[in-house]
Amino acid sequence: MLGGSLAKRPPCALPRLVPVIELPQQAVPDKPTLDGLEQRWDAVWQAEGIYRFDRTAERAQVFSVDTPPPTVSGSLHMGSVFGYVQTDTLARYQRMRGKAVFYPMGWDDNGLPTERRVENHYGVRCDPSLVHDPDFVPPAKPDPKKRVSCSRPNFVELCLERTEQDEKVFEDLWRQVGLSVDWSLTYVTIGERARRTSQRAFLRNLARGEAYATEAPTLWDVTFQTAVAQAELEDREQPGAYHRYAFRSTAAGGLPVSIETTRPELLPACVALVAHPDDERYQSHFGSTVVSPLFDVEVPVLAHELAQPDKGSGIAMVCTFGDTTDVTWWRALDLPVRNVLERNGRLRAEPPPAIVSEGGRAAYAELAGKTVKQAQARIVELLREAGELDGEPRPITHAVKFFEKGDRPLEVVTSRQWYIRNGGRDRDLREVLLHRGKDLDWHPGWMQSRYDSWVEGLNGDWLISRQRFFGVPLPLWYPISADGSIDHESPIVPAESSLPIDPSSDVPPGFTAEQRGAPGGFVGDPDVMDTWATSSLTPQIACGWEDDPDLFSRTFPMDVRPQGPEIIRTWLFSTLLRSHFEHDRLPWSDTSINGWILDPDRKKMSKSKGNVVTPADVLQRHGSDAVRYWAACARPGTDTALDEGQMKVGRRLAVKLLNASKFALTFPAAAPGPVTEPVDRALLARLAAVVEEASSAFDGYDYARALERTEAFFWLFCDDYIELVKTRAYAEGADDSAGADSARRALRLALSVLLRLFAPVLPFTTEEVWSWWQRGSVHAQSWPEAASLRESGGATGDPALLTVAGEVLGQIRKAKSNAKVSMRAPVARLEVRAERDRAAYVRQVDADLRGAGVVTDLVVLEVEGNEGVDVTLA
RNA sequence: GGACCCAUGGCUCAGUUGGUAGAGCAGCGCCCUUACAAGGCGAAGGUCGGCAGUUCGAGUCUGUCUGGGUCCACCA
């Protein structure tokens, strides 16, 4: 079995050597600015390869990210930026922890969205019956009403051309946002490697019996004319109506049976009536037959516990096929097939053979060729004219299944399709997959319930074949018998070494091209695979499964799958399934699920409302770090409002970081030595605690908490600490150079730590400041350690000292504010009253407080029962 | 029908083993202070959706109800 690297992981991993990279160093600017940082530092990072994956790192030293490949159709939206930034903060943290971060980007350019986009953009339509035209050029002016037909190879060429342009735009945006992706690892889901991986995995599924083909009723989109999978469904509330009419009993003296249906047009496809076995109203009918109105077809009345007595008249008309319940009954009760629907959504020309009466055939002729909607209108008229309609149709609203990308209700048609087993028909497999889900570490944990309910609700295997053009072809051919019939039971498979193949142009081993379509020859499978059949293999594609065993052993199974909650049922589940089959293990140890972006009025963002804010606009207005700040403030998995106010806060933070850093660096660096002043040591002690909190938050994938703690400390650092020590740090009085040195050492040490703590969220600002006074990239530095910080601080300070000093400072400000004087207004005498412990603290900070408050004399009075500090200015 | 998340000052949100609520934004007042005026400082503002429990004590645990959001199932 492949991928045993984790089990063989050495018990104690050696620290990874991080190369020292020289970056351009610059002086502290007079007027620091955020403008232009994105372009400047992105260029440097790319040139220096700051985020390049170290291929020599052992698995234990690697942190590998199964980045979601964004669908390359149109533009990225704020929701993408939101989730990707959150993941990037985690990647940056791990990199600073010394991990070799494997962080590729993929583009999902495979599938329907691209097809649709290309059709619209170029004004073309794919016609698979055409041969490749090497000179084909799309119309200069696309006409949406008159699309030009082109061959499948030509169409695919256009798809590739279009997506290449889109991918460039996407990469530029991601780089502007500062994703620390290794762009040399980029893959595309329609690329050769992805197709090879996808086809190889499918062939192995086939060989092991995990993939199979069968002719069965499937959900069918009549617009796209393709089968769709359970995972691609969504319910939509639609207006409908109950139509009531009766079937005549064939028993002597038997009573008619009234049914109510929303699909009267399927009456000619009726194969049975079904009621609940306990329903007393129909006891006498069970086992008997009835005859349909208009069509005179005799159908049985049967019992099944799925029938609901309280719905309609309590007895259902089973047709082939009105919905998935019909399919269930049809299977369970072994009913015949009477198809009336074509794949294009119209009723077929010929009536089902069961309709034999002259009247029945005449009635059907009225419906033939009509769309479902037209047929329904006509049959209601026919029923009414025949006096069969019992009352008028009763309007209702009910949920109807749609393909999530479609705009007409799904129909059920019988067709031959490929499936991959997923536990939908196999209780044991389902249990195994549920256990796999439990072994995965979910962030946040409650997201696992979505996975569980999906797996528990599976009602069929995974339908992977699609009757489309732009996708990974099923790598199969079928033999053609001497009589010209296709033998679907004995597919011809290619050798793995020949992958990827396109069966519509490649020839199977042992055949010649001339034999295509001929008796005794072969025919290629015309279908492509569902886009998820390829996307479910992103770990294998990105990590180089079979193609690059060395890389694979260093990166797989991956560490984390970040993704949105809406694709747990598709992407997460199917990836887990494929890995289970192929590697008998989880594809990653952890998954982090991000939340939704909501409008300011708390509705999910949607394009149709016209309130979409584009990432480019927002980044332009606020700057990348500000937008990242907004994304990183949102708790993992929590839905968040799109709040530009929060971005302004982020921008203010970044500007403050520039200014505070600039100020701290105006003091010359002191010679190496201890931090001696109590308030300086108190600051470092506090900072050490912040480092511990931020580290454990990041370890638990909680970037938001790490940021919150760091930010809170930073404002205290600016508002209280810097204010307190700046007078001393200036060292205007030469008599206290030791105090100045202590402050200068603490300032630089704290700044160094703060920049590293902020680096995952504010990569541009921190890099800018780092370049003013340090060598290399801040993003290649090691994450701060609380222990070494405490050692550097010379001793463990007392954090309470800083709290008390801050309180006094606050009281001084309050008094000055109340007196409506400037904060720089001099104070001749300051009286501080506090109980003994606090008074002792105040005395230790006496000089700093006088400096910060511009106070000449500070008098400390010990008083009893004072919970805080009181000050009086004179 | 089953499940999950959310409900804290006007707005956006913190509140990690239960001990009588915090921040930012907006509004208000002050300060053009030698890091920062697209800034700084300060004051004010909520009893934590309702009800009932557990507890000496609950925003923080239990039950229930209400109102949002979401997932799954059903959909004759």
mmCIF file of N, CA and C in Angstrom, chain A residues 539-611:
data_model
loop_
_atom_site.group_PDB
_atom_site.id
_atom_site.type_symbol
_atom_site.label_atom_id
_atom_site.label_comp_id
_atom_site.label_asym_id
_atom_site.label_seq_id
_atom_site.Cartn_x
_atom_site.Cartn_y
_atom_site.Cartn_z
ATOM 1 N N PRO A 539 -5.499 15.783 -3.665
ATOM 2 C CA PRO A 539 -4.271 15.416 -2.949
ATOM 3 C C PRO A 539 -3.338 14.590 -3.828
ATOM 4 N N GLN A 540 -3.911 13.684 -4.597
ATOM 5 C CA GLN A 540 -3.084 12.838 -5.468
ATOM 6 C C GLN A 540 -2.470 13.665 -6.598
ATOM 7 N N ILE A 541 -3.261 14.580 -7.148
ATOM 8 C CA ILE A 541 -2.749 15.409 -8.248
ATOM 9 C C ILE A 541 -1.643 16.326 -7.732
ATOM 10 N N ALA A 542 -1.914 17.004 -6.635
ATOM 11 C CA ALA A 542 -0.956 17.990 -6.133
ATOM 12 C C ALA A 542 0.314 17.315 -5.617
ATOM 13 N N CYS A 543 0.169 16.171 -4.981
ATOM 14 C CA CYS A 543 1.324 15.524 -4.345
ATOM 15 C C CYS A 543 2.090 14.603 -5.296
ATOM 16 N N GLY A 544 1.597 14.442 -6.513
ATOM 17 C CA GLY A 544 2.353 13.684 -7.500
ATOM 18 C C GLY A 544 2.239 12.173 -7.366
ATOM 19 N N TRP A 545 1.064 11.723 -6.992
ATOM 20 C CA TRP A 545 0.818 10.281 -6.861
ATOM 21 C C TRP A 545 1.257 9.531 -8.124
ATOM 22 N N GLU A 546 2.095 8.531 -7.980
ATOM 23 C CA GLU A 546 2.618 7.690 -9.069
ATOM 24 C C GLU A 546 3.528 8.464 -10.014
ATOM 25 N N ASP A 547 3.257 9.743 -10.243
ATOM 26 C CA ASP A 547 4.097 10.520 -11.152
ATOM 27 C C ASP A 547 5.404 10.939 -10.488
ATOM 28 N N ASP A 548 5.358 11.186 -9.192
ATOM 29 C CA ASP A 548 6.528 11.700 -8.479
ATOM 30 C C ASP A 548 6.532 11.089 -7.080
ATOM 31 N N PRO A 549 6.929 9.819 -7.003
ATOM 32 C CA PRO A 549 6.830 9.108 -5.714
ATOM 33 C C PRO A 549 7.607 9.794 -4.593
ATOM 34 N N ASP A 550 8.707 10.443 -4.957
ATOM 35 C CA ASP A 550 9.491 11.118 -3.923
ATOM 36 C C ASP A 550 8.689 12.262 -3.297
ATOM 37 N N LEU A 551 8.105 13.084 -4.151
ATOM 38 C CA LEU A 551 7.283 14.186 -3.645
ATOM 39 C C LEU A 551 6.102 13.649 -2.851
ATOM 40 N N PHE A 552 5.501 12.607 -3.392
ATOM 41 C CA PHE A 552 4.325 12.032 -2.745
ATOM 42 C C PHE A 552 4.654 11.573 -1.321
ATOM 43 N N SER A 553 5.817 10.960 -1.166
ATOM 44 C CA SER A 553 6.173 10.436 0.150
ATOM 45 C C SER A 553 6.433 11.565 1.144
ATOM 46 N N ARG A 554 6.720 12.752 0.640
ATOM 47 C CA ARG A 554 6.999 13.879 1.537
ATOM 48 C C ARG A 554 5.766 14.701 1.855
ATOM 49 N N THR A 555 4.693 14.491 1.099
ATOM 50 C CA THR A 555 3.553 15.410 1.250
ATOM 51 C C THR A 555 2.207 14.736 1.531
ATOM 52 N N PHE A 556 2.136 13.434 1.296
ATOM 53 C CA PHE A 556 0.856 12.735 1.450
ATOM 54 C C PHE A 556 0.950 11.683 2.548
ATOM 55 N N PRO A 557 -0.094 11.491 3.361
ATOM 56 C CA PRO A 557 -1.333 12.262 3.416
ATOM 57 C C PRO A 557 -1.088 13.678 3.886
ATOM 58 N N MET A 558 -1.926 14.580 3.424
ATOM 59 C CA MET A 558 -1.700 15.991 3.654
ATOM 60 C C MET A 558 -2.127 16.377 5.068
ATOM 61 N N ASP A 559 -1.776 17.594 5.456
ATOM 62 C CA ASP A 559 -2.118 18.031 6.804
ATOM 63 C C ASP A 559 -3.529 18.602 6.888
ATOM 64 N N VAL A 560 -3.847 19.452 5.933
ATOM 65 C CA VAL A 560 -5.136 20.124 6.109
ATOM 66 C C VAL A 560 -5.856 20.321 4.789
ATOM 67 N N ARG A 561 -7.156 20.147 4.856
ATOM 68 C CA ARG A 561 -8.053 20.493 3.765
ATOM 69 C C ARG A 561 -8.891 21.683 4.220
ATOM 70 N N PRO A 562 -8.590 22.871 3.718
ATOM 71 C CA PRO A 562 -9.444 24.021 3.995
ATOM 72 C C PRO A 562 -10.515 24.119 2.918
ATOM 73 N N GLN A 563 -11.733 24.410 3.306
ATOM 74 C CA GLN A 563 -12.773 24.548 2.282
ATOM 75 C C GLN A 563 -14.045 25.141 2.872
ATOM 76 N N GLY A 564 -14.992 25.395 2.004
ATOM 77 C CA GLY A 564 -16.262 25.953 2.427
ATOM 78 C C GLY A 564 -17.214 24.863 2.880
ATOM 79 N N PRO A 565 -18.214 25.232 3.682
ATOM 80 C CA PRO A 565 -19.141 24.250 4.234
ATOM 81 C C PRO A 565 -20.069 23.648 3.178
ATOM 82 N N GLU A 566 -20.290 24.384 2.084
ATOM 83 C CA GLU A 566 -21.278 23.930 1.106
ATOM 84 C C GLU A 566 -20.780 22.758 0.276
ATOM 85 N N ILE A 567 -19.467 22.503 0.311
ATOM 86 C CA ILE A 567 -18.957 21.401 -0.502
ATOM 87 C C ILE A 567 -18.407 20.277 0.368
ATOM 88 N N ILE A 568 -18.903 20.193 1.592
ATOM 89 C CA ILE A 568 -18.562 19.030 2.408
ATOM 90 C C ILE A 568 -19.144 17.784 1.748
ATOM 91 N N ARG A 569 -20.365 17.894 1.239
ATOM 92 C CA ARG A 569 -21.029 16.713 0.671
ATOM 93 C C ARG A 569 -20.412 16.299 -0.662
ATOM 94 N N THR A 570 -19.755 17.242 -1.332
ATOM 95 C CA THR A 570 -19.152 16.891 -2.607
ATOM 96 C C THR A 570 -17.656 16.688 -2.444
ATOM 97 N N TRP A 571 -16.957 17.816 -2.329
ATOM 98 C CA TRP A 571 -15.508 17.733 -2.418
ATOM 99 C C TRP A 571 -14.892 16.963 -1.247
ATOM 100 N N LEU A 572 -15.268 17.338 -0.048
ATOM 101 C CA LEU A 572 -14.646 16.676 1.099
ATOM 102 C C LEU A 572 -14.980 15.191 1.113
ATOM 103 N N PHE A 573 -16.261 14.909 0.957
ATOM 104 C CA PHE A 573 -16.678 13.508 1.007
ATOM 105 C C PHE A 573 -16.033 12.675 -0.096
ATOM 106 N N SER A 574 -16.060 13.206 -1.310
ATOM 107 C CA SER A 574 -15.558 12.389 -2.414
ATOM 108 C C SER A 574 -14.040 12.216 -2.335
ATOM 109 N N THR A 575 -13.346 13.222 -1.821
ATOM 110 C CA THR A 575 -11.894 13.087 -1.664
ATOM 111 C C THR A 575 -11.568 12.009 -0.640
ATOM 112 N N LEU A 576 -12.332 12.058 0.439
ATOM 113 C CA LEU A 576 -12.135 11.053 1.479
ATOM 114 C C LEU A 576 -12.409 9.652 0.928
ATOM 115 N N LEU A 577 -13.460 9.557 0.113
ATOM 116 C CA LEU A 577 -13.838 8.269 -0.473
ATOM 117 C C LEU A 577 -12.735 7.720 -1.383
ATOM 118 N N ARG A 578 -12.229 8.554 -2.268
ATOM 119 C CA ARG A 578 -11.204 8.084 -3.211
ATOM 120 C C ARG A 578 -9.945 7.654 -2.466
ATOM 121 N N SER A 579 -9.574 8.435 -1.447
ATOM 122 C CA SER A 579 -8.386 8.091 -0.673
ATOM 123 C C SER A 579 -8.598 6.790 0.101
ATOM 124 N N HIS A 580 -9.809 6.614 0.582
ATOM 125 C CA HIS A 580 -10.133 5.368 1.281
ATOM 126 C C HIS A 580 -9.931 4.179 0.352
ATOM 127 N N PHE A 581 -10.445 4.289 -0.859
ATOM 128 C CA PHE A 581 -10.323 3.174 -1.804
ATOM 129 C C PHE A 581 -8.874 2.963 -2.233
ATOM 130 N N GLU A 582 -8.180 4.054 -2.532
ATOM 131 C CA GLU A 582 -6.865 3.922 -3.142
ATOM 132 C C GLU A 582 -5.760 3.696 -2.117
ATOM 133 N N HIS A 583 -5.868 4.360 -0.970
ATOM 134 C CA HIS A 583 -4.760 4.320 -0.007
ATOM 135 C C HIS A 583 -5.164 3.744 1.346
ATOM 136 N N ASP A 584 -6.442 3.479 1.496
ATOM 137 C CA ASP A 584 -6.945 2.937 2.757
ATOM 138 C C ASP A 584 -6.577 3.835 3.940
ATOM 139 N N ARG A 585 -6.679 5.138 3.719
ATOM 140 C CA ARG A 585 -6.401 6.068 4.815
ATOM 141 C C ARG A 585 -7.030 7.412 4.494
ATOM 142 N N LEU A 586 -7.037 8.295 5.506
ATOM 143 C CA LEU A 586 -7.524 9.646 5.274
ATOM 144 C C LEU A 586 -6.547 10.405 4.378
ATOM 145 N N PRO A 587 -7.070 11.271 3.514
ATOM 146 C CA PRO A 587 -6.172 12.070 2.680
ATOM 147 C C PRO A 587 -5.505 13.220 3.442
ATOM 148 N N TRP A 588 -6.049 13.572 4.618
ATOM 149 C CA TRP A 588 -5.464 14.638 5.441
ATOM 150 C C TRP A 588 -5.822 14.351 6.899
ATOM 151 N N SER A 589 -5.059 14.935 7.789
ATOM 152 C CA SER A 589 -5.349 14.732 9.209
ATOM 153 C C SER A 589 -6.403 15.710 9.710
ATOM 154 N N ASP A 590 -6.460 16.899 9.111
ATOM 155 C CA ASP A 590 -7.348 17.962 9.601
ATOM 156 C C ASP A 590 -8.132 18.578 8.454
ATOM 157 N N THR A 591 -9.253 19.156 8.798
ATOM 158 C CA THR A 591 -9.948 19.993 7.823
ATOM 159 C C THR A 591 -10.438 21.234 8.533
ATOM 160 N N SER A 592 -10.286 22.370 7.882
ATOM 161 C CA SER A 592 -10.821 23.600 8.465
ATOM 162 C C SER A 592 -11.883 24.146 7.517
ATOM 163 N N ILE A 593 -13.044 24.371 8.086
ATOM 164 C CA ILE A 593 -14.193 24.792 7.279
ATOM 165 C C ILE A 593 -14.465 26.258 7.553
ATOM 166 N N ASN A 594 -14.423 27.065 6.512
ATOM 167 C CA ASN A 594 -14.657 28.496 6.722
ATOM 168 C C ASN A 594 -16.143 28.832 6.673
ATOM 169 N N GLY A 595 -16.488 30.035 7.120
ATOM 170 C CA GLY A 595 -17.887 30.449 7.150
ATOM 171 C C GLY A 595 -18.283 31.147 5.861
ATOM 172 N N TRP A 596 -19.513 31.604 5.865
ATOM 173 C CA TRP A 596 -20.063 32.341 4.729
ATOM 174 C C TRP A 596 -19.816 33.828 4.898
ATOM 175 N N ILE A 597 -19.833 34.517 3.786
ATOM 176 C CA ILE A 597 -19.864 35.970 3.824
ATOM 177 C C ILE A 597 -21.303 36.402 3.663
ATOM 178 N N LEU A 598 -21.728 37.291 4.531
ATOM 179 C CA LEU A 598 -23.096 37.766 4.477
ATOM 180 C C LEU A 598 -23.116 39.234 4.078
ATOM 181 N N ASP A 599 -24.240 39.625 3.499
ATOM 182 C CA ASP A 599 -24.480 41.038 3.253
ATOM 183 C C ASP A 599 -24.557 41.764 4.573
ATOM 184 N N PRO A 600 -24.467 43.077 4.526
ATOM 185 C CA PRO A 600 -24.733 43.826 5.760
ATOM 186 C C PRO A 600 -26.116 43.505 6.344
ATOM 187 N N ASP A 601 -27.081 43.127 5.515
ATOM 188 C CA ASP A 601 -28.396 42.781 6.075
ATOM 189 C C ASP A 601 -28.501 41.289 6.381
ATOM 190 N N ARG A 602 -27.360 40.639 6.528
ATOM 191 C CA ARG A 602 -27.269 39.273 7.009
ATOM 192 C C ARG A 602 -27.834 38.228 6.055
ATOM 193 N N LYS A 603 -27.916 38.560 4.800
ATOM 194 C CA LYS A 603 -28.307 37.557 3.817
ATOM 195 C C LYS A 603 -27.041 37.071 3.135
ATOM 196 N N LYS A 604 -27.102 35.867 2.668
ATOM 197 C CA LYS A 604 -25.960 35.338 1.944
ATOM 198 C C LYS A 604 -25.705 36.208 0.715
ATOM 199 N N MET A 605 -24.433 36.470 0.456
ATOM 200 C CA MET A 605 -24.101 37.289 -0.709
ATOM 201 C C MET A 605 -24.572 36.589 -1.971
ATOM 202 N N SER A 606 -25.211 37.322 -2.835
ATOM 203 C CA SER A 606 -25.579 36.692 -4.085
ATOM 204 C C SER A 606 -25.442 37.672 -5.223
ATOM 205 N N LYS A 607 -25.034 37.123 -6.355
ATOM 206 C CA LYS A 607 -24.767 37.981 -7.492
ATOM 207 C C LYS A 607 -26.034 38.643 -7.995
ATOM 208 N N SER A 608 -27.159 37.926 -7.864
ATOM 209 C CA SER A 608 -28.383 38.443 -8.476
ATOM 210 C C SER A 608 -28.847 39.721 -7.797
ATOM 211 N N LYS A 609 -28.444 39.934 -6.563
ATOM 212 C CA LYS A 609 -28.926 41.118 -5.863
ATOM 213 C C LYS A 609 -28.161 42.369 -6.251
ATOM 214 N N GLY A 610 -27.096 42.180 -7.014
ATOM 215 C CA GLY A 610 -26.374 43.344 -7.489
ATOM 216 C C GLY A 610 -25.633 44.081 -6.401
ATOM 217 N N ASN A 611 -25.445 43.445 -5.254
ATOM 218 C CA ASN A 611 -24.736 44.123 -4.176
ATOM 219 C C ASN A 611 -23.354 43.516 -3.982
#
